[in-house]
Amino acid sequence: MLLPAFVRDCRTATRLIERRAAATLRPGERLRLWAHLRLCVYCRRYEAQSRLLARLAPHSPEPFTPATAAMKAQWQDQITQALR
Amino acid sequence: MYRFAYRRVREAEAAAELVQETFLSALAARAGFRGEASERSWLFVILRHKLVDFYRQLARRAAVEQADSAPEDHETAEPLFGPDGHWLAAQAPQAWPPAHDALEQQELQRILAACQQRLPARQQLVFARRFVEEIPAADICQELALSAANFWVLVHRAKLSLRQCLERHWLAAPPLPTSSPS
């Protein structure tokens, strides 16, 4: 049986998944993606994992090292110079 | 201010420079400061402008670098999809075990942060603005002078790479010991 190309096209499906998250799909795209997701377990996983990434990202730990004394001294210097 | 800049550029040298430039611009423009807002918020407005300039510069520089080096036909460093667009067998997404407790969640976040650092500069920037700082897509496009189509290509590539990186490093890692050996 000859299947339509979009059934195998996960590259396009994953692209549509990303755009769907921001609700910018046209009706035809939405339908094709819906049909693809019914048939493709990998892209269903991709969608769930992509959502998880979006949920985790805002809370990712920030490696932060405070400004060093040397930096502060340099800022001070520049300001004093600029004020002169 | 330094912390604010650092969180956004993730590089001590660049952050320090931005703070410095902010102070200098503020001094140069201090005649225009009318005390309508606090000095603090006035300084932050200047810093935000400096950051946008910095992002633009970064996006331009990365665009030039990428034009030379990136392969045009696939999304990531190594191909993920076959010629018909289907996942290659070795790259197809695996089922992830749910992250049950806070510790696993933390570990996942740590890996995600490390994976982000490995993205090409432009993808890293777009991902951070969109998903870490949660800025609307249209605003990012304007700020970085990107077309919507380009923006979505970058988001798609960043997500594909991050998903793959997380799968490799999270799924493959041995489960963390639940009790500390001592």
Short mmCIF file of N, CA and C in Angstrom, two decimals, chain B residues 33-153:
data_model
loop_
_atom_site.label_atom_id
_atom_site.label_comp_id
_atom_site.label_asym_id
_atom_site.label_seq_id
_atom_site.Cartn_x
_atom_site.Cartn_y
_atom_site.Cartn_z
N PHE B 33 18.79 62.97 33.19
CA PHE B 33 18.09 62.23 34.24
C PHE B 33 17.29 63.19 35.11
N ARG B 34 15.97 63.07 35.09
CA ARG B 34 15.13 64.04 35.77
C ARG B 34 14.57 63.55 37.10
N GLY B 35 15.02 62.39 37.49
CA GLY B 35 14.55 61.90 38.78
C GLY B 35 13.11 61.44 38.76
N GLU B 36 12.57 61.15 37.53
CA GLU B 36 11.19 60.66 37.47
C GLU B 36 11.11 59.21 37.94
N ALA B 37 12.17 58.47 37.70
CA ALA B 37 12.25 57.10 38.21
C ALA B 37 13.44 57.05 39.16
N SER B 38 13.57 55.92 39.86
CA SER B 38 14.73 55.82 40.74
C SER B 38 15.99 55.65 39.89
N GLU B 39 17.10 56.02 40.47
CA GLU B 39 18.37 55.86 39.73
C GLU B 39 18.57 54.42 39.33
N ARG B 40 18.16 53.54 40.25
CA ARG B 40 18.34 52.12 40.01
C ARG B 40 17.59 51.68 38.75
N SER B 41 16.33 52.05 38.64
CA SER B 41 15.58 51.58 37.47
C SER B 41 16.08 52.28 36.20
N TRP B 42 16.56 53.51 36.35
CA TRP B 42 17.14 54.21 35.20
C TRP B 42 18.37 53.44 34.70
N LEU B 43 19.21 53.01 35.61
CA LEU B 43 20.41 52.25 35.23
C LEU B 43 20.02 50.93 34.54
N PHE B 44 18.97 50.31 35.05
CA PHE B 44 18.56 49.04 34.44
C PHE B 44 17.99 49.22 33.04
N VAL B 45 17.32 50.35 32.82
CA VAL B 45 16.83 50.62 31.46
C VAL B 45 18.03 50.72 30.52
N ILE B 46 19.07 51.43 30.94
CA ILE B 46 20.27 51.55 30.10
C ILE B 46 20.90 50.18 29.88
N LEU B 47 20.99 49.41 30.93
CA LEU B 47 21.60 48.07 30.83
C LEU B 47 20.82 47.20 29.84
N ARG B 48 19.49 47.28 29.89
CA ARG B 48 18.68 46.51 28.94
C ARG B 48 18.98 46.88 27.50
N HIS B 49 19.13 48.18 27.26
CA HIS B 49 19.48 48.62 25.90
C HIS B 49 20.82 48.04 25.48
N LYS B 50 21.77 48.08 26.41
CA LYS B 50 23.11 47.55 26.11
C LYS B 50 23.01 46.05 25.80
N LEU B 51 22.16 45.35 26.53
CA LEU B 51 22.01 43.91 26.31
C LEU B 51 21.45 43.62 24.92
N VAL B 52 20.45 44.40 24.51
CA VAL B 52 19.86 44.18 23.19
C VAL B 52 20.93 44.40 22.11
N ASP B 53 21.74 45.45 22.28
CA ASP B 53 22.84 45.67 21.33
C ASP B 53 23.77 44.47 21.30
N PHE B 54 24.05 43.97 22.49
CA PHE B 54 24.96 42.82 22.62
C PHE B 54 24.38 41.61 21.88
N TYR B 55 23.09 41.33 22.09
CA TYR B 55 22.45 40.19 21.41
C TYR B 55 22.50 40.34 19.90
N ARG B 56 22.22 41.56 19.44
CA ARG B 56 22.23 41.79 17.99
C ARG B 56 23.60 41.47 17.42
N GLN B 57 24.61 41.99 18.12
CA GLN B 57 25.99 41.77 17.66
C GLN B 57 26.30 40.28 17.61
N LEU B 58 25.89 39.59 18.68
CA LEU B 58 26.15 38.16 18.79
C LEU B 58 25.46 37.41 17.65
N ALA B 59 24.19 37.78 17.38
CA ALA B 59 23.43 37.11 16.33
C ALA B 59 24.09 37.34 14.97
N ARG B 60 24.58 38.55 14.75
CA ARG B 60 25.22 38.85 13.47
C ARG B 60 26.51 38.06 13.32
N ARG B 61 27.31 38.07 14.40
CA ARG B 61 28.60 37.38 14.36
C ARG B 61 28.37 35.88 14.13
N ALA B 62 27.40 35.33 14.84
CA ALA B 62 27.13 33.90 14.70
C ALA B 62 26.63 33.56 13.31
N ALA B 63 25.85 34.48 12.72
CA ALA B 63 25.32 34.23 11.38
C ALA B 63 26.46 34.10 10.39
N VAL B 64 27.46 34.95 10.54
CA VAL B 64 28.61 34.91 9.64
C VAL B 64 29.38 33.61 9.82
N GLU B 65 29.61 33.24 11.09
CA GLU B 65 30.35 32.00 11.35
C GLU B 65 29.60 30.79 10.81
N GLN B 66 28.27 30.78 11.03
CA GLN B 66 27.51 29.61 10.67
C GLN B 66 27.41 29.44 9.16
N ALA B 67 27.35 30.54 8.45
CA ALA B 67 27.25 30.47 7.00
C ALA B 67 28.45 29.71 6.43
N ASP B 68 29.58 29.82 7.10
CA ASP B 68 30.78 29.16 6.60
C ASP B 68 30.81 27.68 6.95
N SER B 69 30.32 27.34 8.14
CA SER B 69 30.62 26.00 8.63
C SER B 69 29.45 25.03 8.62
N ALA B 70 28.20 25.51 8.78
CA ALA B 70 27.10 24.57 8.98
C ALA B 70 26.71 23.86 7.70
N PRO B 71 26.50 22.55 7.78
CA PRO B 71 25.99 21.85 6.61
C PRO B 71 24.55 22.28 6.37
N GLU B 72 24.19 22.51 5.14
CA GLU B 72 22.88 23.07 4.82
C GLU B 72 21.76 22.04 4.93
N ASP B 73 22.09 20.77 4.68
CA ASP B 73 21.01 19.82 4.47
C ASP B 73 20.52 19.12 5.73
N HIS B 74 21.27 19.18 6.82
CA HIS B 74 20.64 18.63 8.02
C HIS B 74 20.71 19.56 9.22
N GLU B 75 19.84 19.26 10.19
CA GLU B 75 19.54 20.19 11.26
C GLU B 75 20.66 20.30 12.27
N THR B 76 21.29 19.18 12.55
CA THR B 76 22.21 19.14 13.68
C THR B 76 23.57 18.65 13.21
N ALA B 77 24.51 18.56 14.11
CA ALA B 77 25.87 18.17 13.76
C ALA B 77 25.88 16.83 13.02
N GLU B 78 25.04 15.90 13.47
CA GLU B 78 24.93 14.64 12.75
C GLU B 78 23.50 14.49 12.27
N PRO B 79 23.29 13.78 11.14
CA PRO B 79 21.93 13.68 10.61
C PRO B 79 21.02 12.91 11.57
N LEU B 80 19.77 13.37 11.67
CA LEU B 80 18.78 12.71 12.52
C LEU B 80 17.74 11.97 11.68
N PHE B 81 17.51 12.48 10.45
CA PHE B 81 16.44 11.95 9.62
C PHE B 81 17.01 11.37 8.33
N GLY B 82 16.31 10.37 7.80
CA GLY B 82 16.70 9.78 6.52
C GLY B 82 16.21 10.65 5.37
N PRO B 83 16.46 10.20 4.13
CA PRO B 83 16.08 10.99 2.94
C PRO B 83 14.56 11.24 2.86
N ASP B 84 13.74 10.31 3.38
CA ASP B 84 12.29 10.53 3.32
C ASP B 84 11.79 11.34 4.52
N GLY B 85 12.71 11.79 5.39
CA GLY B 85 12.31 12.60 6.53
C GLY B 85 12.00 11.78 7.76
N HIS B 86 12.08 10.45 7.67
CA HIS B 86 11.79 9.61 8.83
C HIS B 86 13.01 9.55 9.75
N TRP B 87 12.74 9.40 11.06
CA TRP B 87 13.85 9.28 12.02
C TRP B 87 14.79 8.15 11.61
N LEU B 88 16.07 8.38 11.68
CA LEU B 88 17.03 7.27 11.53
C LEU B 88 16.90 6.38 12.76
N ALA B 89 17.09 5.08 12.54
CA ALA B 89 16.84 4.13 13.63
C ALA B 89 17.58 4.51 14.92
N ALA B 90 18.84 4.92 14.78
CA ALA B 90 19.65 5.19 15.97
C ALA B 90 19.24 6.49 16.66
N GLN B 91 18.49 7.35 15.96
CA GLN B 91 18.18 8.68 16.49
C GLN B 91 16.74 8.82 16.95
N ALA B 92 15.91 7.81 16.69
CA ALA B 92 14.49 7.93 17.02
C ALA B 92 14.30 8.11 18.52
N PRO B 93 13.42 9.03 18.92
CA PRO B 93 13.23 9.29 20.35
C PRO B 93 12.83 8.04 21.13
N GLN B 94 13.49 7.81 22.22
CA GLN B 94 13.16 6.69 23.12
C GLN B 94 12.19 7.18 24.18
N ALA B 95 11.51 6.24 24.80
CA ALA B 95 10.63 6.62 25.91
C ALA B 95 11.51 7.01 27.09
N TRP B 96 11.20 8.16 27.71
CA TRP B 96 11.97 8.58 28.89
C TRP B 96 11.24 8.16 30.15
N PRO B 97 11.98 7.66 31.11
CA PRO B 97 11.32 7.39 32.39
C PRO B 97 10.94 8.73 33.03
N PRO B 98 9.80 8.80 33.69
CA PRO B 98 9.42 10.07 34.31
C PRO B 98 10.40 10.44 35.43
N ALA B 99 10.68 11.74 35.57
CA ALA B 99 11.53 12.19 36.68
C ALA B 99 10.64 12.31 37.91
N HIS B 100 10.78 11.33 38.81
CA HIS B 100 9.83 11.24 39.92
C HIS B 100 10.02 12.32 40.96
N ASP B 101 11.21 12.35 41.54
CA ASP B 101 11.37 13.22 42.70
C ASP B 101 12.18 14.47 42.36
N ALA B 102 12.29 15.32 43.33
CA ALA B 102 12.96 16.60 43.13
C ALA B 102 14.42 16.41 42.71
N LEU B 103 15.03 15.36 43.25
CA LEU B 103 16.45 15.13 42.95
C LEU B 103 16.65 14.81 41.47
N GLU B 104 15.78 13.95 40.95
CA GLU B 104 15.87 13.60 39.53
C GLU B 104 15.58 14.81 38.65
N GLN B 105 14.62 15.58 39.07
CA GLN B 105 14.26 16.80 38.35
C GLN B 105 15.47 17.74 38.27
N GLN B 106 16.14 17.87 39.41
CA GLN B 106 17.32 18.73 39.50
C GLN B 106 18.43 18.25 38.57
N GLU B 107 18.61 16.93 38.56
CA GLU B 107 19.64 16.33 37.72
C GLU B 107 19.32 16.61 36.25
N LEU B 108 18.06 16.48 35.90
CA LEU B 108 17.62 16.72 34.53
C LEU B 108 17.91 18.17 34.15
N GLN B 109 17.64 19.08 35.07
CA GLN B 109 17.88 20.49 34.80
C GLN B 109 19.37 20.79 34.65
N ARG B 110 20.18 20.10 35.44
CA ARG B 110 21.62 20.30 35.36
C ARG B 110 22.13 19.84 33.98
N ILE B 111 21.62 18.67 33.53
CA ILE B 111 22.04 18.17 32.22
C ILE B 111 21.57 19.10 31.11
N LEU B 112 20.33 19.59 31.26
CA LEU B 112 19.80 20.51 30.26
C LEU B 112 20.68 21.76 30.15
N ALA B 113 21.09 22.30 31.29
CA ALA B 113 21.94 23.50 31.28
C ALA B 113 23.26 23.21 30.57
N ALA B 114 23.82 22.02 30.84
CA ALA B 114 25.09 21.64 30.20
C ALA B 114 24.89 21.46 28.70
N CYS B 115 23.77 20.85 28.31
CA CYS B 115 23.49 20.64 26.88
C CYS B 115 23.32 21.97 26.16
N GLN B 116 22.68 22.93 26.83
CA GLN B 116 22.48 24.24 26.23
C GLN B 116 23.80 24.90 25.83
N GLN B 117 24.80 24.70 26.71
CA GLN B 117 26.11 25.31 26.46
C GLN B 117 26.76 24.78 25.18
N ARG B 118 26.32 23.59 24.75
CA ARG B 118 26.95 22.98 23.58
C ARG B 118 26.30 23.38 22.27
N LEU B 119 25.18 24.08 22.34
CA LEU B 119 24.50 24.49 21.11
C LEU B 119 25.32 25.54 20.38
N PRO B 120 25.20 25.58 19.05
CA PRO B 120 25.80 26.70 18.31
C PRO B 120 25.25 28.03 18.83
N ALA B 121 26.06 29.09 18.73
CA ALA B 121 25.76 30.36 19.41
C ALA B 121 24.34 30.88 19.14
N ARG B 122 23.93 30.85 17.88
CA ARG B 122 22.63 31.46 17.55
C ARG B 122 21.47 30.66 18.13
N GLN B 123 21.59 29.32 18.07
CA GLN B 123 20.54 28.47 18.65
C GLN B 123 20.48 28.66 20.15
N GLN B 124 21.65 28.75 20.77
CA GLN B 124 21.72 28.94 22.22
C GLN B 124 21.02 30.23 22.63
N LEU B 125 21.29 31.26 21.86
CA LEU B 125 20.72 32.58 22.15
C LEU B 125 19.19 32.54 22.00
N VAL B 126 18.72 32.00 20.87
CA VAL B 126 17.28 31.97 20.63
C VAL B 126 16.58 31.10 21.66
N PHE B 127 17.18 29.94 21.98
CA PHE B 127 16.57 29.06 22.97
C PHE B 127 16.46 29.75 24.33
N ALA B 128 17.53 30.42 24.73
CA ALA B 128 17.55 31.07 26.04
C ALA B 128 16.51 32.19 26.10
N ARG B 129 16.42 32.98 25.04
CA ARG B 129 15.45 34.08 25.05
C ARG B 129 14.03 33.54 25.08
N ARG B 130 13.78 32.48 24.27
CA ARG B 130 12.41 31.97 24.15
C ARG B 130 12.00 31.13 25.35
N PHE B 131 12.87 30.21 25.78
CA PHE B 131 12.43 29.21 26.75
C PHE B 131 12.95 29.46 28.16
N VAL B 132 14.10 30.09 28.31
CA VAL B 132 14.58 30.37 29.66
C VAL B 132 13.96 31.67 30.16
N GLU B 133 14.01 32.70 29.32
CA GLU B 133 13.44 33.99 29.74
C GLU B 133 11.98 34.13 29.35
N GLU B 134 11.49 33.21 28.51
CA GLU B 134 10.08 33.15 28.12
C GLU B 134 9.57 34.44 27.48
N ILE B 135 10.34 34.95 26.54
CA ILE B 135 9.96 36.15 25.80
C ILE B 135 9.17 35.73 24.56
N PRO B 136 8.10 36.46 24.20
CA PRO B 136 7.30 36.08 23.03
C PRO B 136 8.14 36.05 21.74
N ALA B 137 7.79 35.09 20.87
CA ALA B 137 8.56 34.88 19.63
C ALA B 137 8.71 36.17 18.82
N ALA B 138 7.61 36.92 18.69
CA ALA B 138 7.65 38.12 17.85
C ALA B 138 8.67 39.14 18.38
N ASP B 139 8.75 39.25 19.70
CA ASP B 139 9.70 40.20 20.30
C ASP B 139 11.14 39.79 20.04
N ILE B 140 11.39 38.48 20.09
CA ILE B 140 12.76 37.99 19.86
C ILE B 140 13.16 38.25 18.41
N CYS B 141 12.24 37.99 17.48
CA CYS B 141 12.53 38.22 16.06
C CYS B 141 12.93 39.67 15.84
N GLN B 142 12.18 40.56 16.48
CA GLN B 142 12.47 41.98 16.30
C GLN B 142 13.82 42.34 16.91
N GLU B 143 14.02 41.88 18.11
CA GLU B 143 15.24 42.19 18.85
C GLU B 143 16.48 41.69 18.10
N LEU B 144 16.40 40.50 17.51
CA LEU B 144 17.57 39.90 16.86
C LEU B 144 17.55 40.09 15.35
N ALA B 145 16.56 40.86 14.86
CA ALA B 145 16.43 41.09 13.42
C ALA B 145 16.38 39.76 12.65
N LEU B 146 15.51 38.85 13.12
CA LEU B 146 15.35 37.54 12.47
C LEU B 146 13.98 37.50 11.79
N SER B 147 13.90 36.79 10.65
CA SER B 147 12.58 36.54 10.07
C SER B 147 11.92 35.43 10.88
N ALA B 148 10.57 35.36 10.81
CA ALA B 148 9.86 34.32 11.56
C ALA B 148 10.34 32.94 11.11
N ALA B 149 10.53 32.77 9.80
CA ALA B 149 10.97 31.46 9.28
C ALA B 149 12.32 31.07 9.87
N ASN B 150 13.25 32.02 9.91
CA ASN B 150 14.56 31.74 10.49
C ASN B 150 14.47 31.41 11.96
N PHE B 151 13.61 32.15 12.64
CA PHE B 151 13.42 31.92 14.07
C PHE B 151 12.99 30.48 14.32
N TRP B 152 12.01 30.00 13.53
CA TRP B 152 11.50 28.65 13.75
C TRP B 152 12.52 27.59 13.38
N VAL B 153 13.34 27.87 12.36
CA VAL B 153 14.42 26.93 12.02
C VAL B 153 15.37 26.80 13.21
#
